[in-house]
Short mmCIF file of C-alpha atoms and ligand atoms in Angstrom, two decimals:
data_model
loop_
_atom_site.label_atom_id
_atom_site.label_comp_id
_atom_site.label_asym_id
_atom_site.label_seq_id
_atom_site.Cartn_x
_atom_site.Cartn_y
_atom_site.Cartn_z
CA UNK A 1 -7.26 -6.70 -21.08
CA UNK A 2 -4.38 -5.97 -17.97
CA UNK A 3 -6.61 -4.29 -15.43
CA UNK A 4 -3.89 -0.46 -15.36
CA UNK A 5 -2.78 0.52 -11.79
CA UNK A 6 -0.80 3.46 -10.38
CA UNK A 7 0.49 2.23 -7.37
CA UNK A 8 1.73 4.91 -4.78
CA UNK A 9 3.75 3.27 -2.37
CA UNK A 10 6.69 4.02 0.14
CA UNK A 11 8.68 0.92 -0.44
CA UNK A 12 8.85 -1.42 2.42
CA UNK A 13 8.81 -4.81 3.10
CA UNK A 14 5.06 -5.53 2.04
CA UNK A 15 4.64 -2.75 -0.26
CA UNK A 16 7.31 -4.67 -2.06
CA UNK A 17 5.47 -8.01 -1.98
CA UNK A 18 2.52 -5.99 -3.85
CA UNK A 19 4.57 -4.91 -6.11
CA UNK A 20 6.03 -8.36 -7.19
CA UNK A 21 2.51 -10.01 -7.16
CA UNK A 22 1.67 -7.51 -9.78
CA UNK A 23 4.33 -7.77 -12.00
CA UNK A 24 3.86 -11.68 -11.77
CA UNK A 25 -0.32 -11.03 -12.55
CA UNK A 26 -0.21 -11.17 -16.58
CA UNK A 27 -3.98 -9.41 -15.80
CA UNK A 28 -2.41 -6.53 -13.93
CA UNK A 29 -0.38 -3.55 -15.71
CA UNK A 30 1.78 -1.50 -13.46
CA UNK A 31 1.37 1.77 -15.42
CA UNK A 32 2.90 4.19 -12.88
CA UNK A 33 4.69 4.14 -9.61
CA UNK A 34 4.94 6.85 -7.29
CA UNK A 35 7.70 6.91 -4.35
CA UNK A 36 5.90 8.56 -1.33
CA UNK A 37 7.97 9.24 2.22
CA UNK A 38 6.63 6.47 4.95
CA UNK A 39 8.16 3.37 6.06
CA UNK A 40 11.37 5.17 4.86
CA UNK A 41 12.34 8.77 3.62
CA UNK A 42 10.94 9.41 -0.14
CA UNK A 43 14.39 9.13 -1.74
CA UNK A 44 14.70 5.32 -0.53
CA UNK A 45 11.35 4.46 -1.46
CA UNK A 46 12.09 5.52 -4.91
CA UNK A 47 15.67 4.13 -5.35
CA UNK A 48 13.93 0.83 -4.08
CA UNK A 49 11.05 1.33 -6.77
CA UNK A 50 13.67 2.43 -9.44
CA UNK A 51 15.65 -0.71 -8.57
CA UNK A 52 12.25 -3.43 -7.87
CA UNK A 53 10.63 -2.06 -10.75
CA UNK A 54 13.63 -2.42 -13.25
CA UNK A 55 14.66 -6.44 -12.20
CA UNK A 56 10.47 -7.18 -12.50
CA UNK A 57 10.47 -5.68 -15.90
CA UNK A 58 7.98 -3.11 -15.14
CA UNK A 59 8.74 -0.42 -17.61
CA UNK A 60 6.12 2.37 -16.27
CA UNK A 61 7.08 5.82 -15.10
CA UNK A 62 8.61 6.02 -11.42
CA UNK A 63 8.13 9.55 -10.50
CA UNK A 64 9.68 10.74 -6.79
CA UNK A 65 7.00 12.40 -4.38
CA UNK A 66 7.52 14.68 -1.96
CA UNK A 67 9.88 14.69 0.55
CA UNK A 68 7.47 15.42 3.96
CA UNK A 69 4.11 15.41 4.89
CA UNK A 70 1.88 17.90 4.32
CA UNK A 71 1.72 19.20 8.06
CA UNK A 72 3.15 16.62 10.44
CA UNK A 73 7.01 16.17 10.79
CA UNK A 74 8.30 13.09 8.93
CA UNK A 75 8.80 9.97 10.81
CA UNK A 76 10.13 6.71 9.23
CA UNK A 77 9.79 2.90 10.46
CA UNK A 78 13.51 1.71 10.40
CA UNK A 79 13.06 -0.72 13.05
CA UNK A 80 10.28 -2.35 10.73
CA UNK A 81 11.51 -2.50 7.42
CA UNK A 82 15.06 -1.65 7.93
CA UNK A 83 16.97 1.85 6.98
CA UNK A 84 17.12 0.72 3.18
CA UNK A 85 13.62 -0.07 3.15
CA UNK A 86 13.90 -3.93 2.78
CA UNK A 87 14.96 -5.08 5.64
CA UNK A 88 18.35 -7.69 4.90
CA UNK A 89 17.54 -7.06 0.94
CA UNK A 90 20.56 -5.87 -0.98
CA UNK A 91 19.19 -4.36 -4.24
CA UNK A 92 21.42 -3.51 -6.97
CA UNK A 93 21.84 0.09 -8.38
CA UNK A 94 19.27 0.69 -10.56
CA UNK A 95 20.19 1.88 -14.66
CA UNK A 96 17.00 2.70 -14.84
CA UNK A 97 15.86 6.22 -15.69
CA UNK A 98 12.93 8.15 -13.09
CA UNK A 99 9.93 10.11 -14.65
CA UNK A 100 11.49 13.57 -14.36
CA UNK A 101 7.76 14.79 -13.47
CA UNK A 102 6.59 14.82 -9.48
CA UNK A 103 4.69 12.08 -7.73
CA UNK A 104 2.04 14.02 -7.96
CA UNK A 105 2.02 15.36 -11.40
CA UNK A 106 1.96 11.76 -12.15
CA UNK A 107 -0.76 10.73 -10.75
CA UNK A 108 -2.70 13.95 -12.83
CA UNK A 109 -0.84 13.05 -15.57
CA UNK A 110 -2.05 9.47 -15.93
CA UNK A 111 -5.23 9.81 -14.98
CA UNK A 112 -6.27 12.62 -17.92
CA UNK A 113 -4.30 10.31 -20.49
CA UNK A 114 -6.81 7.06 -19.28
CA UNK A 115 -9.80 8.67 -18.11
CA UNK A 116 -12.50 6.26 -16.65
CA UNK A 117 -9.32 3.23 -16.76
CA UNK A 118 -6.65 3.60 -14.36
CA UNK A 119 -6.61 2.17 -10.71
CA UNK A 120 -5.35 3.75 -7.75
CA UNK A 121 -3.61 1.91 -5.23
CA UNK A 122 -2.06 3.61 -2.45
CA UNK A 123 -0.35 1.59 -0.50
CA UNK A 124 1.61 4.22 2.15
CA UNK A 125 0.75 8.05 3.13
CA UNK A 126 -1.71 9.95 0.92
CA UNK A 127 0.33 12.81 0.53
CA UNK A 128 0.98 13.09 -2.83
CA UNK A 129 -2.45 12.34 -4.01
CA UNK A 130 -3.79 15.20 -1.51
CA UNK A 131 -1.05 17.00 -3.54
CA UNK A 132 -2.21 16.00 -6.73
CA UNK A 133 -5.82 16.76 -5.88
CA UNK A 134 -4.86 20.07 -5.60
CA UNK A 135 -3.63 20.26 -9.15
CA UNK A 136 -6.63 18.40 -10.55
CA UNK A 137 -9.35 18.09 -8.18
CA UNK A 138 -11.55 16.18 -11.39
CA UNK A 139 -9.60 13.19 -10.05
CA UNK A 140 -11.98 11.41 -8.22
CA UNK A 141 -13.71 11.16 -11.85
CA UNK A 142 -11.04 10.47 -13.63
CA UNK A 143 -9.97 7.43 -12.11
CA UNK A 144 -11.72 3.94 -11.84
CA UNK A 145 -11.51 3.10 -8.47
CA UNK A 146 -9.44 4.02 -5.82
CA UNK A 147 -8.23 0.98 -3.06
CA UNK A 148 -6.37 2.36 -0.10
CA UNK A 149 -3.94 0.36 2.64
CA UNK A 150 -4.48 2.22 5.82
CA UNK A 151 -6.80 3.11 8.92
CA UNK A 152 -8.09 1.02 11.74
CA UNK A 153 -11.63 1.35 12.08
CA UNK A 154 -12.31 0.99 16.08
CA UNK A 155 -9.64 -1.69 16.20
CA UNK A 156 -6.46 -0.98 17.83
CA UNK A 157 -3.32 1.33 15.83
CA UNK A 158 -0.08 -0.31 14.96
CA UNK A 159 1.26 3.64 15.15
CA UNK A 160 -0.52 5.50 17.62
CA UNK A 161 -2.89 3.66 20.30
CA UNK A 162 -5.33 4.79 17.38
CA UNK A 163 -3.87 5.26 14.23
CA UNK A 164 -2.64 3.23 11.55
CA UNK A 165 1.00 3.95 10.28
CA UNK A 166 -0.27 5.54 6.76
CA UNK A 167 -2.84 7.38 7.91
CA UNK A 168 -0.63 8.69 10.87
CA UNK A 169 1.99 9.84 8.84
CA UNK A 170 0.32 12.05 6.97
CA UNK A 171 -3.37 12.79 8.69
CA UNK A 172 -3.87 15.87 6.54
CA UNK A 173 -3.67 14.43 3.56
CA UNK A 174 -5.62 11.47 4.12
CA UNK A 175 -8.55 13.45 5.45
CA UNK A 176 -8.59 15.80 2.37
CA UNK A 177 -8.58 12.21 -0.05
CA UNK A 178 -11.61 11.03 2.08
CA UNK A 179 -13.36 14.30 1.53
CA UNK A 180 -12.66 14.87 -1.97
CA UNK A 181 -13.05 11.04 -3.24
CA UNK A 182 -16.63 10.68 -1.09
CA UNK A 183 -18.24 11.97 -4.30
CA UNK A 184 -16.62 9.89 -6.72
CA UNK A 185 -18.78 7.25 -9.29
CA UNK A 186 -17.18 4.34 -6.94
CA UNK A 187 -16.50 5.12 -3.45
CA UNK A 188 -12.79 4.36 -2.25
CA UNK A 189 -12.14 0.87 -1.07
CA UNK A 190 -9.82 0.68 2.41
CA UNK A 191 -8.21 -1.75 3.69
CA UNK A 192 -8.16 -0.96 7.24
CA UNK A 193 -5.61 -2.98 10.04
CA UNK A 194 -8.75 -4.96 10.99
CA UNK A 195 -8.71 -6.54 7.57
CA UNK A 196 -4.78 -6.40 6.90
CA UNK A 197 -3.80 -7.88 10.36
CA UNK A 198 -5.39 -11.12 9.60
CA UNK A 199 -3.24 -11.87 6.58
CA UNK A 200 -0.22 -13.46 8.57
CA UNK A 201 2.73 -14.85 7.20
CA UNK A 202 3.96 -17.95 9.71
CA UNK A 203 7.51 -19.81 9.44
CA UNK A 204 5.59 -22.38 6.66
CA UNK A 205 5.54 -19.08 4.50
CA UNK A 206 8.92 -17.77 4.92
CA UNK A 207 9.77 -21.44 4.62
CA UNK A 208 8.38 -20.90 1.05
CA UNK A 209 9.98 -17.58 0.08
CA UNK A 210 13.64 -19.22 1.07
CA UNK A 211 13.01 -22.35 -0.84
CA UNK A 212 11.78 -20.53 -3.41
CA UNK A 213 14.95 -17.86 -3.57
CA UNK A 214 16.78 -21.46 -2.98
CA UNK A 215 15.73 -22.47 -6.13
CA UNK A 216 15.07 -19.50 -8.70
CA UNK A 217 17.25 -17.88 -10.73
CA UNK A 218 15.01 -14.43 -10.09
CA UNK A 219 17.07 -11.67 -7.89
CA UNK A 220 13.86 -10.70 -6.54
CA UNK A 221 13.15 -14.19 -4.87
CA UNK A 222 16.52 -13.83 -3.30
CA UNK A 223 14.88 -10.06 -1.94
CA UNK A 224 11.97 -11.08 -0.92
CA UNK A 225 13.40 -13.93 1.39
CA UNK A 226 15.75 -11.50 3.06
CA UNK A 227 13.15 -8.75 3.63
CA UNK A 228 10.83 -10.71 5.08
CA UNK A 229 13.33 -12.28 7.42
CA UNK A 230 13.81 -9.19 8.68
CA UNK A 231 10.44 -8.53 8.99
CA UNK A 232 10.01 -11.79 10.97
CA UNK A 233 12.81 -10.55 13.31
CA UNK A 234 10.86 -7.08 13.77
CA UNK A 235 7.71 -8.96 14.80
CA UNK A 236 9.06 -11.00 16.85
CA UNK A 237 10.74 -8.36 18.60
CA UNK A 238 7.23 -6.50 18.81
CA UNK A 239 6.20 -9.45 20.79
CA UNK A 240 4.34 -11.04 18.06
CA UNK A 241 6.02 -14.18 17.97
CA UNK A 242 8.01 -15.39 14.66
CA UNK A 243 4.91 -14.13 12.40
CA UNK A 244 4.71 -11.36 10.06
CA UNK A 245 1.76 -8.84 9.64
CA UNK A 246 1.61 -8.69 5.13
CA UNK A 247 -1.05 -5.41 4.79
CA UNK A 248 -0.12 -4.67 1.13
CA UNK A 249 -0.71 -7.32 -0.56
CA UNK A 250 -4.10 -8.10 0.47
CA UNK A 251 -5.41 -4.69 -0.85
CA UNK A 252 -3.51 -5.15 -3.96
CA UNK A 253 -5.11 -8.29 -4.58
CA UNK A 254 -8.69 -7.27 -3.73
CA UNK A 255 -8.25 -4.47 -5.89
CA UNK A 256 -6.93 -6.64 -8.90
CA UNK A 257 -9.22 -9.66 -8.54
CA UNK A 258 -12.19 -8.49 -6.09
CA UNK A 259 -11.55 -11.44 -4.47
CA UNK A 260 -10.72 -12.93 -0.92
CA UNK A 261 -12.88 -10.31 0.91
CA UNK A 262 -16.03 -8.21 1.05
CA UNK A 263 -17.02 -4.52 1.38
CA UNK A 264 -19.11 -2.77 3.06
CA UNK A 265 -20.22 1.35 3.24
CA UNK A 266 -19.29 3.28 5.91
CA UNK A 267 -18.76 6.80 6.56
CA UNK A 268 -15.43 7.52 7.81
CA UNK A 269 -13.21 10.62 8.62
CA UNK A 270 -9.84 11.56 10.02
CA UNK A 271 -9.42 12.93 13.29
CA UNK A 272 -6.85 15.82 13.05
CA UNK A 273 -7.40 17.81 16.76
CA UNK A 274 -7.48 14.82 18.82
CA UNK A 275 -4.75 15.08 21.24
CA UNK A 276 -4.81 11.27 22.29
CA UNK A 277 -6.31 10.22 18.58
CA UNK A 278 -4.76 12.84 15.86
CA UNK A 279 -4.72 10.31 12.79
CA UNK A 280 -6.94 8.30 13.77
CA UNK A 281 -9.89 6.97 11.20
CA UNK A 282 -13.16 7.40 12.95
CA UNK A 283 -15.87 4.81 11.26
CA UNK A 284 -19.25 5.91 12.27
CA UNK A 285 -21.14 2.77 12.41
CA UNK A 286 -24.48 4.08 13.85
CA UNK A 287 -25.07 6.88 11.26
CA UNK A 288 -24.62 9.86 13.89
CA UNK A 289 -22.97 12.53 11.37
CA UNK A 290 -25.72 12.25 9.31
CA UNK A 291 -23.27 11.78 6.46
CA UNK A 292 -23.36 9.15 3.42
CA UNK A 293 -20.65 6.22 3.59
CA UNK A 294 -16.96 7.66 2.45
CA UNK A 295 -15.51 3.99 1.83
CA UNK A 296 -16.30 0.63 1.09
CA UNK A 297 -14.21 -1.08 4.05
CA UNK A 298 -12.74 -4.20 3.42
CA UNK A 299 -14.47 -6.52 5.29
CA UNK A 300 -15.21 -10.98 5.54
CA UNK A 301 -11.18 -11.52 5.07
CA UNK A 302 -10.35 -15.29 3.71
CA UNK A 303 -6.75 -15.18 4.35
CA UNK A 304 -5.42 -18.81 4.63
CA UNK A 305 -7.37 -18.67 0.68
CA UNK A 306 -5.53 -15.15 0.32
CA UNK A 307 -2.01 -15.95 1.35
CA UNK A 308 -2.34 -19.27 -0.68
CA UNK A 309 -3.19 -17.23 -3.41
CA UNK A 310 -0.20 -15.09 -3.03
CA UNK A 311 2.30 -17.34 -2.35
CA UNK A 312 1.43 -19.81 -5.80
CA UNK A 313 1.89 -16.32 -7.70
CA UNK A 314 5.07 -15.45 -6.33
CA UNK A 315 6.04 -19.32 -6.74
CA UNK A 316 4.96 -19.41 -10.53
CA UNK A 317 6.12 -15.84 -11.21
CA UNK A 318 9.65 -15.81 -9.91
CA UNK A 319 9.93 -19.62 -9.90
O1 LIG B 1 0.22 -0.04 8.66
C1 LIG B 1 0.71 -0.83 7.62
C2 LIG B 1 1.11 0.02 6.46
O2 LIG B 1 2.16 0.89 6.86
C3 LIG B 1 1.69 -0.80 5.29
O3 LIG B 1 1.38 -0.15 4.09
C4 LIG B 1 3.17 -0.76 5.54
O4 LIG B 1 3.93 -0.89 4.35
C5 LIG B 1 3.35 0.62 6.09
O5 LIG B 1 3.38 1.52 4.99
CA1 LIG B 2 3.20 0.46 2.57
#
């Protein structure tokens, strides 16, 4: 039995990469995507879902989110991912039709139709799951699980000196998911920068990815190759050498195998007033709040296994 996933993602270079692992998983179903506002605005996330979605043959709803953050003015990551989202990619038009419902009504949607079955996987800013809280706040019980790209748990931002890109995006909502979703069956897994950052693609991988788009007859190889090239070029222009940080996919997998990495509990929050730390995602290790754990944080990473792992999929998927 495919292990059913709503994936909300804003459609980037890695989220991407998740994406096509999943479609290539025969025990993964994509039953809903959700195009939320991050590495690019929410109406190029979703004509890159519309278009990814339709040349993987993943016929689930694709339902646009909203267009800003809750509180915080938008902000996108061109120089990471590239205007269109995929850095050198060239996606066709998709024919596809959208789900004519909201990103959020989606996610309610879904989850009433499969209580106790569908996955969460949020793979960008929370805000249209805050959003669809507020139209069904049973959520946390309706869904299975709930696995979460974002945070940096006293480790170093890749936004702010403290904050993780999805988390900083949208700080609001992320605090109200921890809050409501601390009192679900299954706590919220997150996969927090100090987990993601040590899944790094080197020039053996995008090696790989060329060869491979060399070789296959699959558009999407062809994609792939040229986003991450681009993503190569941002790194390396970020001072991180010719390397590529992959966060997405990690999570993804984890969620879909509970493999390649451990959790552990630990209660964490959002800091919203901080005028040096607004968004970032305070772990409090020593018990201080008084507070039960809020996640299970990803912890014990086995990437060379991981990206291994993910690169064979991709290879026998698209191949
Ligand atoms: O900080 C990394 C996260 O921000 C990833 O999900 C990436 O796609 C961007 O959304
Ligand atoms: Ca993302």
């Amino acid at each position: 039995m495919a292990l059913p996933l709503l994936v909300d993602c804003d459609t980037g270079i890695d989220d991407a990469i998740a994406l096509t692992y999943l479609a290539c998983r025969d025990d993964a179903e994509v039953a809903g995507i959700v195009s939320t506002g991050g590495n690019v605005p929410a109406a190029t996330v979703h004509r890159n879902n519309l278009a990814l979605s339709e040349l993987l043959g993943v016929d689930a709803p694709v339902a646009l989110g909203a267009d800003r953050p809750l509180v915080e003015p938008p902000m996108f990551a061109d120089d990471t991912h590239g205007a269109g989202g995929l850095g050198h990619a060239v996606l066709p038009e998709a024919t596809r039709a959208e789900d004519p419902r909201s990103g959020a009504q989606l996610w309610v949607d879904l989850a009433r139709e499969r209580p106790g079955e569908l996955v969460g996987l949020v793979l960008g800013p929370h805000t249209n799951l805050a959003l669809a809280l507020e139209i069904e706040p049973e959520l946390p019980r309706l869904l299975r699980r709930l696995h979460v790209m974002g945070g940096a748990i006293n480790h170093r931002g890749n936004t702010g000196a403290t904050s993780e890109w999805n988390i900083a995006v949208d700080p609001e909502a992320a605090q109200r998911v921890l809050a409501a979703f601390a009192s679900a069956p299954q706590l919220p897994v997150l996969g927090a920068l100090q987990a993601t950052e040590q899944i790094v693609f080197t020039g053996a991988e995008l090696e790989r990815l060329e060869a491979l788009a060399a070789r296959s007859a699959h558009p999407v190889a062809r994609i792939l190759a040229e986003a991450v090239r681009f993503y190569f070029e941002f790194h390396q222009a970020d001072g991180f050498g010719w390397t590529a940080h992959v966060h997405d996919p990690l999570v993804t997998a984890h969620a879909l195998t509970g493999e390649f990495a451990s959790t552990r509990p630990l209660p964490v929050d959002v800091e919203l007033a901080g005028t040096l730390t607004r968004g970032q995602t305070v772990g409090d290790e020593l018990g201080r709040w008084g507070r039960g754990p809020t996640v299970e944080l990803l912890d014990e990473v086995r990437p060379a296994e991981f990206v291994e792992h993910l690169l064979g999929t991709l290879e026998a998927g698209l191949g």
